[in-house]
Amino acid sequence: MIVGVPKEIYPGERRVALVPAVLPTLARSGCEALVEAGAGLEAGFPDAEYVERGARVAADRAEVFRAAGVVVQVLGHGANDRTGRADLALLRRDQVLIGFFRPLGSPETVQELAATGVTALAVELMPRVARAQVMDALSAMSTLAGYKAVVLAASLLPRMFPMLMTAAGTVTPARVLVVGAGVAGLQAIATARRLGAVVWAYDVRPAVREQVESLGGRFVELGLETAAAEDVRGYARAQDEAFYQRQRELMGRQVAESDVVITTAVVPGRRAPVLVTADMVARMAPGSVIIDLAAERGGNCDLSRPGETVVAHGVTVVGAVNLAGTVPYHASQMYARTVTAFLGHLIRDGRLALDSDDEIVRETLLTRGGAVVNTRIADLLQSVGGVPATTIKRA
Ligand code: NAD
């Protein structure tokens, strides 16, 4: 079976879906890699390294799609909302396509994928169960984003992170607040602690408190957290506006006293809640920094703009987008490992076996045989209306 690795085409994207180191593992499952020339170059993996590990290199992107039974991408159509559509013409019926497709954010693009007849599997829908942890690309990318958010904040802040006692006097440590202590938030806490900051964190899910404290962070008590805030998948549930209003009021003082605020609070399939208003920003000390990791999903900070850095009331607000992509070497390495584990799970006796009784397949499978077969996405499409019932086929 040929696994095709096209070059990523989202403007500025430097990651690649497979790195040379995973190719021997794929070969043991009966897969041969066909890599588009230069696909790994910007992540630090030249063509020669792929060839050394048994891959073939194709000069032409169309050839990769033509020859491959399975195509692996980082940002497929939907997740690549700028140039992803161009690949639709290259896809063919029953070809398997694996990548990020942002199906919960843009379900209509899932219909466009379905129309090509391709069998698409979305890695962001990987269930949060123990056996799928090695296939969890979303967590891998969130880990990198959490790390990079802190490094970015440290470089923008006009203060240092650690406490220092020197002959020139004592330097007080930076105060960092992390809002949303999921995968990215926990990595941000750990990184900020390593740099010597004093770190507070808040999350609506009470289970998180222990994890925050185990990393040396201090949990902010708002009295709002409740077991009902967590859904069966382990994600936060959406709350009503009155809840978020109360949260903003209670968090106000903590935000004002922080040098750095890193926000990561999101709810799957929803616009991110606004948790830091312009008024709250105005009460922060000049020079403070906000890194909004939820910027792409609408933003946790009223003032953040996706992909932009704005300075308001003397506070630098970064609308962080695709921070994982700014660490392309390790992002590609980690992504490649999760995709290789996923393929290893799907391949039986040298062939891809998509068993819909398997939770991992059922949850990630988006389209097959010309239809949207994912129940979650089909429901979402129907809820946004106007979808002909014939395009939705239950798995
Ligand atoms: P996410 O990216 O969907 O959300 C980030 C965080 O924001 C979450 O912790 C969420 O509770 C929080 N949040 C949402 N609304 C908030 C609000 N109003 N105020 C404060 N915080 C808010 O979540 P994620 O990082 O992908 O992970 C969610 C959970 O799943 C975590 O506990 C993580 O450890 C767990 N997880 C489990 C597995 C597994 O078992 N295989 C894999 C990955 C993650």
Coordinates of C-alpha atoms and ligand atoms in Angstrom, one line a residue:
M1 CA 0.0 0.0 0.0
I2 CA 1.3 3.4 -1.0
V3 CA 1.1 6.2 1.6
G4 CA 1.3 9.6 0.0
V5 CA 2.7 12.7 1.7
P6 CA 2.0 15.9 -0.2
K7 CA 3.6 19.1 0.8
E8 CA 1.5 21.3 3.0
I9 CA -0.1 24.2 1.0
Y10 CA -1.5 26.4 3.7
P11 CA 0.4 29.7 3.3
G12 CA 3.3 29.7 5.7
E13 CA 2.7 26.1 7.0
R14 CA 6.1 24.4 7.6
R15 CA 5.0 21.1 9.1
V16 CA 4.9 17.8 7.2
A17 CA 2.6 14.8 7.9
L18 CA 5.3 12.1 8.0
V19 CA 9.0 12.3 9.0
P20 CA 11.7 9.9 7.9
A21 CA 12.0 8.2 11.3
V22 CA 8.5 6.7 11.1
L23 CA 8.9 5.1 7.7
P24 CA 10.5 1.8 8.9
T25 CA 7.4 1.3 11.2
L26 CA 5.1 1.9 8.3
A27 CA 7.1 -0.5 6.1
R28 CA 6.6 -3.2 8.7
S29 CA 2.8 -2.7 8.3
G30 CA 3.3 -3.1 4.5
C31 CA 3.3 0.6 3.6
E32 CA 5.6 2.3 1.2
A33 CA 5.9 6.1 1.4
L34 CA 5.6 8.4 -1.7
V35 CA 6.7 11.9 -0.6
E36 CA 6.2 15.1 -2.7
A37 CA 9.6 16.7 -3.3
G38 CA 10.5 19.2 -0.6
A39 CA 7.6 18.2 1.6
G40 CA 9.7 18.0 4.7
L41 CA 12.3 20.6 4.0
E42 CA 10.9 23.5 6.0
A43 CA 10.4 21.2 9.0
G44 CA 14.1 20.1 8.8
F45 CA 13.7 16.9 6.9
P46 CA 15.3 16.9 3.4
D47 CA 14.2 14.5 0.6
A48 CA 17.4 12.5 1.0
E49 CA 16.5 11.5 4.5
Y50 CA 13.2 10.1 3.3
V51 CA 14.9 8.2 0.5
E52 CA 17.4 6.8 3.1
R53 CA 14.5 5.4 5.0
G54 CA 13.0 3.7 1.9
A55 CA 10.6 6.4 0.5
R56 CA 10.2 7.4 -3.1
V57 CA 10.1 11.1 -3.9
A58 CA 7.6 12.4 -6.5
A59 CA 8.4 15.7 -8.3
D60 CA 4.7 16.3 -9.0
R61 CA 2.0 16.8 -6.3
A62 CA -0.7 15.2 -8.6
E63 CA 1.4 12.1 -8.8
V64 CA 1.3 11.7 -5.0
F65 CA -2.5 11.8 -5.0
R66 CA -2.7 9.6 -8.1
A67 CA -0.5 6.8 -6.8
A68 CA -1.4 6.7 -3.1
G69 CA -4.0 4.5 -1.6
V70 CA -3.7 6.6 1.6
V71 CA -2.9 10.3 1.6
V72 CA -1.8 11.9 4.9
Q73 CA -1.8 15.6 5.4
V74 CA -1.5 17.9 8.4
L75 CA -4.1 20.5 7.3
G76 CA -6.6 19.0 4.9
H77 CA -9.5 20.9 3.3
G78 CA -11.5 22.7 6.0
A79 CA -8.5 23.0 8.4
N80 CA -6.7 24.6 5.5
D81 CA -9.4 27.3 4.9
R82 CA -7.3 29.2 2.5
T83 CA -6.0 26.9 -0.2
G84 CA -7.3 23.4 0.9
R85 CA -10.0 23.4 -1.7
A86 CA -7.4 23.0 -4.5
D87 CA -6.8 19.4 -3.4
L88 CA -10.4 18.3 -3.9
A89 CA -9.8 17.8 -7.6
L90 CA -6.9 15.5 -6.9
L91 CA -8.9 13.1 -4.6
R92 CA -10.5 10.0 -5.9
R93 CA -13.2 7.6 -4.8
D94 CA -12.3 5.2 -2.0
Q95 CA -8.9 6.8 -1.5
V96 CA -8.2 7.2 2.2
L97 CA -7.4 10.7 3.4
I98 CA -6.1 11.4 7.0
G99 CA -5.5 14.8 8.5
F100 CA -7.0 17.7 10.4
F101 CA -10.2 18.9 8.6
R102 CA -11.8 21.1 11.3
P103 CA -15.2 19.3 10.8
L104 CA -16.8 20.8 13.9
G105 CA -15.8 24.3 12.8
S106 CA -16.7 24.0 9.1
P107 CA -19.1 21.0 8.6
E108 CA -20.0 22.3 5.1
T109 CA -16.5 21.5 3.9
V110 CA -17.0 17.9 5.0
Q111 CA -19.8 17.7 2.4
E112 CA -17.3 18.9 -0.3
L113 CA -14.9 16.1 0.8
A114 CA -17.7 13.6 0.7
A115 CA -18.6 14.6 -2.9
T116 CA -15.2 13.4 -4.1
G117 CA -16.0 9.9 -2.8
V118 CA -12.9 9.9 -0.6
T119 CA -12.8 8.1 2.7
A120 CA -11.7 10.9 5.1
L121 CA -10.6 10.3 8.7
A122 CA -10.3 13.4 10.9
V123 CA -7.6 13.2 13.5
E124 CA -9.2 15.9 15.7
L125 CA -12.1 13.6 16.4
M126 CA -9.9 10.9 18.0
P127 CA -11.8 9.7 21.1
R128 CA -10.1 10.5 24.4
V129 CA -9.8 6.9 25.5
A130 CA -6.6 5.4 26.9
R131 CA -5.9 3.1 23.8
A132 CA -6.2 6.1 21.5
Q133 CA -3.7 8.3 23.4
V134 CA -0.8 7.4 21.0
M135 CA -3.0 8.5 18.1
D136 CA -4.1 11.8 19.6
A137 CA -2.7 14.4 17.2
L138 CA -4.7 17.2 18.7
S139 CA -3.1 16.8 22.2
A140 CA 0.3 16.6 20.6
M141 CA -0.3 19.9 18.8
S142 CA -1.8 21.5 22.0
T143 CA 1.3 20.5 24.0
L144 CA 3.5 22.5 21.5
A145 CA 1.1 25.4 21.5
G146 CA 1.1 25.6 25.3
Y147 CA 4.9 25.6 25.4
K148 CA 5.3 28.2 22.6
A149 CA 2.7 30.5 24.2
V150 CA 4.9 30.9 27.2
V151 CA 8.1 31.3 25.3
L152 CA 6.3 34.0 23.2
A153 CA 5.0 35.8 26.3
A154 CA 8.4 35.7 27.9
S155 CA 10.0 37.3 24.9
L156 CA 7.4 40.1 24.7
L157 CA 7.2 40.9 28.5
P158 CA 9.4 43.8 29.6
R159 CA 10.2 41.8 32.7
M160 CA 12.0 38.5 33.4
F161 CA 10.1 35.4 34.5
P162 CA 12.4 34.1 37.4
M163 CA 13.0 35.6 40.7
L164 CA 16.6 36.7 41.1
M165 CA 18.6 37.8 44.1
T166 CA 21.7 39.6 42.8
A167 CA 24.2 42.2 43.9
A168 CA 22.1 44.7 41.9
G169 CA 19.1 43.9 43.9
T170 CA 16.2 41.4 43.9
V171 CA 14.0 40.8 40.9
T172 CA 10.5 39.6 41.6
P173 CA 9.1 36.7 39.6
A174 CA 6.5 37.2 36.8
R175 CA 2.9 36.4 37.6
V176 CA 1.3 34.2 35.0
L177 CA -2.4 33.3 34.8
V178 CA -3.5 30.4 32.7
V179 CA -7.2 30.2 31.9
G180 CA -8.3 26.8 30.7
A181 CA -6.0 24.0 32.0
G182 CA -6.5 21.3 29.4
V183 CA -3.5 19.9 27.4
A184 CA -2.2 23.3 26.2
G185 CA -2.9 25.0 29.5
L186 CA -1.1 22.4 31.5
Q187 CA 1.9 22.6 29.3
A188 CA 1.9 26.4 29.6
I189 CA 1.8 26.0 33.4
A190 CA 4.7 23.6 33.3
T191 CA 6.8 25.8 31.0
A192 CA 6.1 29.0 32.9
R193 CA 7.1 27.2 36.2
R194 CA 10.3 26.0 34.6
L195 CA 11.1 29.6 33.7
G196 CA 10.5 30.6 37.3
A197 CA 7.2 32.4 37.2
V198 CA 4.5 32.2 39.8
V199 CA 1.6 30.6 38.1
W200 CA -2.1 30.6 38.8
A201 CA -4.6 28.7 36.7
Y202 CA -8.3 28.3 36.4
D203 CA -10.6 25.8 34.7
V204 CA -14.3 25.1 35.0
R205 CA -13.6 21.4 35.3
P206 CA -12.8 20.6 39.0
A207 CA -10.8 17.5 38.1
V208 CA -8.1 19.9 36.8
R209 CA -7.2 21.4 40.2
E210 CA -5.0 18.4 41.2
Q211 CA -3.2 18.5 37.8
V212 CA -2.5 22.2 38.2
E213 CA -1.1 21.8 41.7
S214 CA 1.0 18.8 40.7
L215 CA 2.8 21.1 38.2
G216 CA 3.5 23.7 40.9
G217 CA 0.6 26.0 39.8
R218 CA -2.0 27.5 42.2
F219 CA -5.6 26.9 41.4
V220 CA -7.8 30.1 41.4
E221 CA -10.9 29.6 43.5
L222 CA -13.9 31.1 41.9
G223 CA -16.5 28.7 43.3
L224 CA -18.0 28.2 39.8
E225 CA -16.4 24.9 38.9
T226 CA -18.8 21.9 38.9
A227 CA -18.7 18.3 37.8
A228 CA -21.5 19.1 35.3
A229 CA -19.0 21.3 33.5
E230 CA -17.4 18.2 31.9
D231 CA -19.0 16.1 29.1
V232 CA -18.6 12.4 28.6
R233 CA -15.6 13.0 26.2
G234 CA -13.7 14.9 29.0
Y235 CA -14.2 18.3 27.3
A236 CA -15.9 21.3 28.9
R237 CA -19.6 21.8 28.3
A238 CA -20.9 25.2 27.0
Q239 CA -22.3 27.4 29.7
D240 CA -24.8 30.2 29.4
E241 CA -23.9 33.9 29.1
A242 CA -24.8 34.5 32.8
F243 CA -22.2 32.0 33.8
Y244 CA -19.5 33.6 31.7
Q245 CA -20.5 37.1 33.1
R246 CA -20.0 35.8 36.6
Q247 CA -16.7 34.2 35.7
R248 CA -15.4 37.5 34.2
E249 CA -16.5 39.4 37.4
L250 CA -14.7 36.8 39.7
M251 CA -11.6 36.6 37.5
G252 CA -11.2 40.4 37.1
R253 CA -8.8 40.9 40.1
Q254 CA -6.7 37.9 39.2
V255 CA -6.3 39.2 35.6
A256 CA -5.4 42.7 36.8
E257 CA -2.7 41.4 39.0
S258 CA -1.1 39.2 36.3
D259 CA 1.9 40.1 34.1
V260 CA 0.9 37.4 31.6
V261 CA -2.4 35.9 30.9
I262 CA -2.6 32.8 28.6
T263 CA -6.1 31.8 27.6
T264 CA -6.9 28.4 26.2
A265 CA -10.6 28.0 27.1
V266 CA -12.6 26.4 24.4
V267 CA -15.7 24.2 24.0
P268 CA -15.8 21.8 21.1
G269 CA -17.9 23.0 18.2
R270 CA -18.6 26.4 19.8
R271 CA -17.3 29.9 19.7
A272 CA -14.8 30.4 22.5
P273 CA -16.3 32.2 25.5
V274 CA -15.1 35.8 26.1
L275 CA -13.5 35.7 29.5
V276 CA -11.2 38.8 29.3
T277 CA -13.0 42.0 28.4
A278 CA -11.5 45.3 27.2
D279 CA -12.2 46.7 30.7
M280 CA -10.2 43.9 32.3
V281 CA -7.3 44.5 29.9
A282 CA -7.4 48.2 30.8
R283 CA -6.9 47.3 34.5
M284 CA -3.6 45.3 33.8
A285 CA -0.2 47.0 34.2
P286 CA 1.3 48.5 31.1
G287 CA 3.6 46.1 29.4
S288 CA 1.6 43.1 30.4
V289 CA 1.0 40.4 27.8
I290 CA -2.0 38.3 26.8
I291 CA -1.6 35.2 24.6
D292 CA -5.0 34.1 23.3
L293 CA -4.7 30.5 22.2
A294 CA -8.5 30.5 21.5
A295 CA -8.1 33.4 19.0
E296 CA -8.9 31.1 16.0
R297 CA -12.1 30.0 17.7
G298 CA -13.4 33.5 18.3
G299 CA -11.0 34.4 21.1
N300 CA -11.2 34.4 25.0
C301 CA -10.1 38.1 25.0
D302 CA -12.4 40.7 23.5
L303 CA -9.4 42.5 22.0
S304 CA -7.6 39.7 20.3
R305 CA -7.6 39.3 16.5
P306 CA -6.6 36.0 15.0
G307 CA -3.1 36.1 13.6
E308 CA -2.5 39.6 14.8
T309 CA -0.7 41.3 17.7
V310 CA -2.5 44.4 19.0
V311 CA -1.4 46.8 21.8
A312 CA -4.3 48.2 23.8
H313 CA -4.0 50.1 27.1
G314 CA -0.3 49.4 26.9
V315 CA -1.0 45.6 27.0
T316 CA 0.2 43.4 24.1
V317 CA -2.6 41.0 23.0
V318 CA -1.5 38.2 20.7
G319 CA -4.2 36.4 18.8
A320 CA -2.2 33.2 18.5
V321 CA -2.9 31.1 15.5
N322 CA -1.2 27.7 14.8
L323 CA 1.6 28.1 17.3
A324 CA 2.4 24.4 16.9
G325 CA 3.3 25.2 13.3
T326 CA 6.0 27.5 14.6
V327 CA 7.9 24.5 16.0
P328 CA 7.7 22.5 12.8
Y329 CA 10.4 20.0 13.5
H330 CA 8.9 18.6 16.7
A331 CA 5.3 19.3 15.6
S332 CA 6.0 17.1 12.5
Q333 CA 7.7 14.5 14.5
M334 CA 4.9 14.2 17.0
Y335 CA 2.2 14.4 14.4
A336 CA 3.9 11.7 12.3
R337 CA 4.0 9.4 15.3
T338 CA 0.3 9.8 16.0
V339 CA -0.6 9.2 12.4
T340 CA 1.7 6.2 12.2
A341 CA 0.0 4.8 15.3
F342 CA -3.4 5.5 13.8
L343 CA -2.4 3.7 10.5
G344 CA -1.0 0.8 12.5
H345 CA -4.3 0.5 14.2
L346 CA -6.3 0.6 10.9
I347 CA -4.1 -1.8 9.0
R348 CA -4.9 -5.5 9.2
D349 CA -2.8 -8.0 7.1
G350 CA -1.4 -5.3 4.9
R351 CA -4.8 -3.8 4.2
L352 CA -6.8 -0.9 5.7
A353 CA -9.8 -2.3 7.6
L354 CA -12.3 0.3 8.7
D355 CA -14.5 -1.5 11.2
S356 CA -17.3 0.8 12.2
D357 CA -17.8 -1.3 15.4
D358 CA -14.5 0.2 16.5
E359 CA -15.0 3.4 18.5
I360 CA -11.7 4.9 17.0
V361 CA -13.0 4.4 13.4
R362 CA -16.6 5.3 14.2
E363 CA -15.6 8.7 15.8
T364 CA -12.9 9.7 13.3
L365 CA -14.5 8.5 10.0
L366 CA -16.0 11.6 8.3
T367 CA -16.9 10.6 4.7
R368 CA -17.2 7.3 2.8
G369 CA -18.7 6.3 -0.5
G370 CA -19.8 9.8 -1.4
A371 CA -21.6 10.5 1.9
V372 CA -21.0 12.2 5.3
V373 CA -21.1 9.1 7.6
N374 CA -20.1 10.7 10.9
T375 CA -23.1 11.0 13.1
R376 CA -21.8 14.0 15.0
I377 CA -21.1 16.0 11.9
A378 CA -24.3 14.8 10.2
D379 CA -26.2 16.1 13.2
L380 CA -24.3 19.4 13.1
L381 CA -25.0 19.8 9.4
Q382 CA -28.7 19.2 9.9
S383 CA -28.8 21.6 12.8
V384 CA -27.3 24.4 10.6
G385 CA -30.0 23.6 8.1
G386 CA -30.4 23.4 4.4
V387 CA -28.7 20.0 4.0
P388 CA -30.3 17.6 1.6
A389 CA -30.9 14.4 3.6
T390 CA -29.5 12.3 0.8
T391 CA -26.0 13.6 1.4
I392 CA -26.0 12.3 4.9
K393 CA -25.7 8.5 5.4
R394 CA -25.3 7.0 8.8
A395 CA -22.3 4.7 9.4
Ligands
NAD1 P1 -9.9 21.9 25.0 O1 -8.8 22.3 24.2 O2 -11.2 21.6 24.5 O3 -10.2 23.0 26.1 C1 -9.1 23.6 26.9 C2 -9.5 23.8 28.3 O4 -10.4 24.9 28.5 C3 -10.3 22.6 28.9 O5 -9.6 22.1 30.0 C4 -11.6 23.2 29.3 O6 -12.2 22.6 30.5 C5 -11.3 24.6 29.5 N1 -12.4 25.5 29.5 C6 -13.5 25.6 28.7 N2 -14.3 26.6 29.1 C7 -13.7 27.2 30.1 C8 -14.0 28.4 30.9 N3 -15.2 29.1 30.7 N4 -13.2 28.8 31.9 C9 -12.0 28.1 32.1 N5 -11.7 27.0 31.4 C10 -12.5 26.6 30.4 O7 -9.5 20.7 25.9 P2 -8.2 19.7 25.8 O8 -7.0 20.4 26.2 O9 -8.2 19.2 24.4 O10 -8.5 18.5 26.9 C11 -9.7 18.4 27.6 C12 -9.5 17.3 28.6 O11 -9.3 16.0 28.0 C13 -8.3 17.4 29.5 O12 -8.6 17.1 30.8 C14 -7.3 16.5 29.0 O13 -6.3 16.0 30.0 C15 -8.2 15.4 28.6 N6 -7.5 14.5 27.6 C16 -7.6 13.1 27.7 C17 -7.0 12.3 26.8 C18 -7.1 10.8 26.8 O14 -7.5 10.3 27.8 N7 -6.7 10.1 25.8 C19 -6.3 12.9 25.7 C20 -6.2 14.3 25.6 C21 -6.9 15.1 26.6

